CSV table of C-alpha atoms in Angstrom, one decimal:
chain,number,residue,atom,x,y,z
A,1000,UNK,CA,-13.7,-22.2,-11.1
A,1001,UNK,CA,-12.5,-19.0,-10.5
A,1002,UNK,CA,-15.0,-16.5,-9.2
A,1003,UNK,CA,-14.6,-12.8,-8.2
A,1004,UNK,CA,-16.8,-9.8,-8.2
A,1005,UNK,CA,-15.9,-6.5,-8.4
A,1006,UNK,CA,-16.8,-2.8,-9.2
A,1007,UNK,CA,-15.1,0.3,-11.3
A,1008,UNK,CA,-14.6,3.4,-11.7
A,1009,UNK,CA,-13.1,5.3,-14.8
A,1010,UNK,CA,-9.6,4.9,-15.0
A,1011,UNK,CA,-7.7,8.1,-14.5
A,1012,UNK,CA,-4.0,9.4,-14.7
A,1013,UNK,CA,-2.5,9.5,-11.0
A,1014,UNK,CA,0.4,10.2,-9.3
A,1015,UNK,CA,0.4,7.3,-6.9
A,1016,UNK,CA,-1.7,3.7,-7.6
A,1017,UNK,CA,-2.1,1.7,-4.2
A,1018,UNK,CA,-3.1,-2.0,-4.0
A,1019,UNK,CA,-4.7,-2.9,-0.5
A,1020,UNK,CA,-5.4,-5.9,0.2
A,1021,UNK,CA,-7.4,-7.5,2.9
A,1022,UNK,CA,-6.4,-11.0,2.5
A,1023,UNK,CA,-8.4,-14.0,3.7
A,1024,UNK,CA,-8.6,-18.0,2.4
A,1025,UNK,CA,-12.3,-18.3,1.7
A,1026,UNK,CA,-12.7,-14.2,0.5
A,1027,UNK,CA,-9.7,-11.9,-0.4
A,1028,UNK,CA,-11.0,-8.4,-0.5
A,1029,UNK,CA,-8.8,-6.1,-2.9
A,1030,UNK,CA,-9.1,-2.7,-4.1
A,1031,UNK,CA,-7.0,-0.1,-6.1
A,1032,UNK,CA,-6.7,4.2,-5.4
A,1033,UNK,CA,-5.0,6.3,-7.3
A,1034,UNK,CA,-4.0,9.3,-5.4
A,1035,UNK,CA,-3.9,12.6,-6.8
A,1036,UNK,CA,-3.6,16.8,-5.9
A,1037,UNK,CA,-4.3,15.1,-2.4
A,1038,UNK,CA,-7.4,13.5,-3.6
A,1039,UNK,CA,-8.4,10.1,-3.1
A,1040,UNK,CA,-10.3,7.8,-6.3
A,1041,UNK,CA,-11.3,4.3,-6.4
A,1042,UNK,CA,-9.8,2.6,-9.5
A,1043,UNK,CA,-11.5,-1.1,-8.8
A,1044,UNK,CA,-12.6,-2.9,-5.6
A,1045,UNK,CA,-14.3,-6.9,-5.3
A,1046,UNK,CA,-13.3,-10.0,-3.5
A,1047,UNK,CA,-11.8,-13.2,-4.9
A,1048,UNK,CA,-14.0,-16.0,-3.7
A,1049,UNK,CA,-12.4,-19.2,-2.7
A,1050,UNK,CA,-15.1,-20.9,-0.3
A,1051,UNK,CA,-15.6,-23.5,-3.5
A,1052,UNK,CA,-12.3,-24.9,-3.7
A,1053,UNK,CA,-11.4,-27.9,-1.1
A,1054,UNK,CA,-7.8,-27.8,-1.5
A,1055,UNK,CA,-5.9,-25.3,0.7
A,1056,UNK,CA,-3.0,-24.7,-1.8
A,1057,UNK,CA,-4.8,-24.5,-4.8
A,1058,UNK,CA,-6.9,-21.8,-2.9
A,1059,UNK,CA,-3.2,-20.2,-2.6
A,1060,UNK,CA,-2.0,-20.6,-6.3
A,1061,UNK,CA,-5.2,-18.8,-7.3
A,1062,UNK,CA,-4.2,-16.1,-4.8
A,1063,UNK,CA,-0.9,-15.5,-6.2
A,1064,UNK,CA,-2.9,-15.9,-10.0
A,1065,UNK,CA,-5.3,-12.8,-9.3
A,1066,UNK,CA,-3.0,-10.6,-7.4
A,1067,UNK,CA,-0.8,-11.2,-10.5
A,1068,UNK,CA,-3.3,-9.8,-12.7
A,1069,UNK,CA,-4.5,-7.0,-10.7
A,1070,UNK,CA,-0.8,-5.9,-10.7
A,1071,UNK,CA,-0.4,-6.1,-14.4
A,1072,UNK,CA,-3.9,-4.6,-15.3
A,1073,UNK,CA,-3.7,-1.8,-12.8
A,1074,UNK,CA,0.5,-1.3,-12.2
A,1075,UNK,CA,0.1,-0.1,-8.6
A,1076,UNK,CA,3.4,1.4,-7.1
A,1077,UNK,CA,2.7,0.3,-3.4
A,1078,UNK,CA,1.2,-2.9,-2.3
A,1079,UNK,CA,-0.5,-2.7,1.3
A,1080,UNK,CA,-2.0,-5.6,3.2
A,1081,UNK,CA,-3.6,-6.0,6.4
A,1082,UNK,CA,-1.2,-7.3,9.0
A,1083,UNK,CA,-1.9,-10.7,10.8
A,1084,UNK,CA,-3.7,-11.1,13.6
A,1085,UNK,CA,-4.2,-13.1,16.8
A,1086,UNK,CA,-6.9,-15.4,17.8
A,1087,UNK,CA,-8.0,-18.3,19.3
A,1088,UNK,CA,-8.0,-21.0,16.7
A,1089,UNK,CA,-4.4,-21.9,15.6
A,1090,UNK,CA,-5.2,-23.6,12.3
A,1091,UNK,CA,-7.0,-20.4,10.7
A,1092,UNK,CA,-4.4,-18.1,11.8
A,1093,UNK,CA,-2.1,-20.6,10.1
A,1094,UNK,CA,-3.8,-20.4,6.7
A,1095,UNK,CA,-4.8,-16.9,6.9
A,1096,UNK,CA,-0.8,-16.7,7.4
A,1097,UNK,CA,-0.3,-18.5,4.2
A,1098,UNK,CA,-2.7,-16.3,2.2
A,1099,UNK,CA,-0.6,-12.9,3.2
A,1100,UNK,CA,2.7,-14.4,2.7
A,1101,UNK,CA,1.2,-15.1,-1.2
A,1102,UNK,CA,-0.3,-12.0,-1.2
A,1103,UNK,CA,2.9,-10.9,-0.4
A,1104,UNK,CA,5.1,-13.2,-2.8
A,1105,UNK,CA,3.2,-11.6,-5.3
A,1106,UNK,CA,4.4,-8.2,-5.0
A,1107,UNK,CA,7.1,-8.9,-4.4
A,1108,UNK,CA,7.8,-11.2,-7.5
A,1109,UNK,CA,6.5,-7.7,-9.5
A,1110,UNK,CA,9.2,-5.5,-7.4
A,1111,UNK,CA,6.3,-4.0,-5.4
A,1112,UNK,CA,7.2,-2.2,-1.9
A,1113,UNK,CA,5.0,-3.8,0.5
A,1114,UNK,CA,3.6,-2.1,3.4
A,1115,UNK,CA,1.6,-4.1,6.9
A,1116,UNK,CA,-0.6,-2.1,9.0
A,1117,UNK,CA,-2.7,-3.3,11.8
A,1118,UNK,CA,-6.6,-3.6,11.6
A,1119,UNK,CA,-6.3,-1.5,14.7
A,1120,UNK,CA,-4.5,1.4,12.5
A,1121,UNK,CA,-6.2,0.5,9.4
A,1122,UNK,CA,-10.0,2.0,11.0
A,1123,UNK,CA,-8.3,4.5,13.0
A,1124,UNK,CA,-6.7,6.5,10.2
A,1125,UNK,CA,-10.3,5.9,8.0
A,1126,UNK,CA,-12.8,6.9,10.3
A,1127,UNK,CA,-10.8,7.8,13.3
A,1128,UNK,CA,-12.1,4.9,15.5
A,1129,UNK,CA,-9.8,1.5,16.3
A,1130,UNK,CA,-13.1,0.0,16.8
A,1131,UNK,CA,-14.7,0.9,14.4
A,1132,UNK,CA,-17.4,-1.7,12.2
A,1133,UNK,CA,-17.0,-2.5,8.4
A,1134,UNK,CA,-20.1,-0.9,7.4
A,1135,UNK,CA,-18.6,2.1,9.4
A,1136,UNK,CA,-15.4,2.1,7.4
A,1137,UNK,CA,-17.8,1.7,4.2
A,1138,UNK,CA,-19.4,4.5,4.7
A,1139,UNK,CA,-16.3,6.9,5.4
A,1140,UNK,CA,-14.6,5.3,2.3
A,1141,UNK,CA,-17.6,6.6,0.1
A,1142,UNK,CA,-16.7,9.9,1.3
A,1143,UNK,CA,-12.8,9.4,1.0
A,1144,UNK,CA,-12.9,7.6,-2.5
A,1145,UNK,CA,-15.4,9.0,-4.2
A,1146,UNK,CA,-17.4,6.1,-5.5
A,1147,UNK,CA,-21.8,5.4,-5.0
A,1148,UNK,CA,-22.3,1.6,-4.9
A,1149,UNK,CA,-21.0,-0.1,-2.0
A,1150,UNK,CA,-19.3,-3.9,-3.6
A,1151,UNK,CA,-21.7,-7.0,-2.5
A,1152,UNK,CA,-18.9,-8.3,-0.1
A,1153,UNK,CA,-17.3,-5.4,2.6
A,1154,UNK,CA,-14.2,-7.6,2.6
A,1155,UNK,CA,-13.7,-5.0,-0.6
A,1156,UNK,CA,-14.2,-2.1,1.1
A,1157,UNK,CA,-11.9,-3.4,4.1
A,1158,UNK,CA,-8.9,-3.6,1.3
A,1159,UNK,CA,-9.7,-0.2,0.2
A,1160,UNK,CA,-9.1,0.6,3.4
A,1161,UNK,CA,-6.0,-0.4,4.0
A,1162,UNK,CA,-4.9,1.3,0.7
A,1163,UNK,CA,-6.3,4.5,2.3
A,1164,UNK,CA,-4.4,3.8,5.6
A,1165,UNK,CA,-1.2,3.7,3.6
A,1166,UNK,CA,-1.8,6.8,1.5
A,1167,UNK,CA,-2.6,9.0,4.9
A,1168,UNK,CA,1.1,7.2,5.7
A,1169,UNK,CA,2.7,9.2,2.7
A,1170,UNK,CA,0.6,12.7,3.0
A,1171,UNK,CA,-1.2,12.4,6.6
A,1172,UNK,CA,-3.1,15.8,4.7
A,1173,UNK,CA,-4.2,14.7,1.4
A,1174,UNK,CA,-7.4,12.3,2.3
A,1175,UNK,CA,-7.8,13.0,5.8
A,1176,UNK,CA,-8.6,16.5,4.8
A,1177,UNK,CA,-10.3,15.7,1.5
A,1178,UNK,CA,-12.7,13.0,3.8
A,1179,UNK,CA,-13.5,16.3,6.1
A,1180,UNK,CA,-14.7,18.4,3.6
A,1181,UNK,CA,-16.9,15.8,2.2
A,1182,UNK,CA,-18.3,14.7,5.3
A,1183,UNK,CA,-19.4,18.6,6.3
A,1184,UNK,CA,-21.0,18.2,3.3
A,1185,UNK,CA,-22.7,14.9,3.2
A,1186,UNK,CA,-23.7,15.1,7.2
A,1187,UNK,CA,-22.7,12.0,9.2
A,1188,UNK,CA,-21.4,9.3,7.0
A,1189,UNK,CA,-22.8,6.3,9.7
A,1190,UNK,CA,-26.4,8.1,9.7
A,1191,UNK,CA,-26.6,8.3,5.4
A,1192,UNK,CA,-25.0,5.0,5.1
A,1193,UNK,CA,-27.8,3.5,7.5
A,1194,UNK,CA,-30.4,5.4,5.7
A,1195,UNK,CA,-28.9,3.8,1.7
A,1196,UNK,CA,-28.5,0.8,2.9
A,1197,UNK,CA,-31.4,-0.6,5.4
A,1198,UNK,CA,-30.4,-4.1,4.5
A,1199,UNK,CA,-26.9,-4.3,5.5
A,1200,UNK,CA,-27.6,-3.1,9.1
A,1201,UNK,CA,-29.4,-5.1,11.6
């Protein structure tokens, strides 16, 4: 069975529709911007769950399945995805490998540009740390996206992340600056994400 969970906005004419993806074999996290008069505006964000399904390629088919339909309900212009990453245990890099390349194929199949950026890059250009957590980059998003209710799964907000890197790649102005503005606003976006949302932070 097919399972994914995800949140939306209203749709909204843009200049630019991203795709980020954060891509992953048991949870994909993927969610859609539409960029516009340097603004920033979340279009959909969830996770595709895959923990139920046993076989590895099957997990991949219904990859390639979903990212199809995101493409054709939302007709991004830009696909970005987080680039691999190195670690210790050889046969979940291998599979996590598997699950960009379909990511990729995907795109790709639709005539998509696709675009890599390093998790590294990804939370620098969001909240301006390398290091930063996922509830960190949560928080900054809900300032740079405009959108109230954080999805159940931060693997979502991790994809809209990337989406955002890539958009600060094409007008290093347009969010940035919006995100600023927002957070003089708002006060510290770690300090009223902790106070929301006691339960995500231990």
């Amino acid at each position: 069975v097919l399972q994914f969970c995800e949140i939306k906005s209203a749709t909204i004419v843009s200049e630019r529709i991203i795709l980020g993806i954060d891509p992953g074999t048991n949870i994909m996290g993927y969610g859609v911007i539409s960029v516009k008069n340097k603004n920033a505006t979340m279009l959909t964000a969830g996770v595709l769950k895959l923990d139920a399904i046993d076989d590895h390629h099957l997990k991949l088919k219904r990859i390639f399945d979903k990212l199809l339909w995101i493409i054709e309900e939302y007709k991004p212009d830009e696909l970005a995805i987080e680039a691999p990453f190195f670690g210790k245990n050889v046969q979940s890099m291998l599979k996590l490998g598997r699950a960009q390349g379909v990511a990729i194929a995907a795109a790709l199949f639709r005539q998509l540009p696709v675009y890599e950026y390093s998790p590294r890059k990804i939370k620098m250009a969001v909240t301006g740390r390398g290091a930063s957590t996922k509830e960190q980059v949560a928080a900054m998003l809900q300032r740079i996206a405009s959108f109230e209710t954080l999805p159940k799964y931060l693997d979502a907000t991790d994809a809209l992340a990337v989406a955002i890197c890539h958009s600060l790649q094409l007008n290093p102005s347009a969010t940035s600056s919006s995100a600023s503005r927002k957070s003089k606003k708002t006060g510290s976006s770690w300090t009223t994400f902790v106070s929301q949302n006691p339960g995500k932070v231990v």
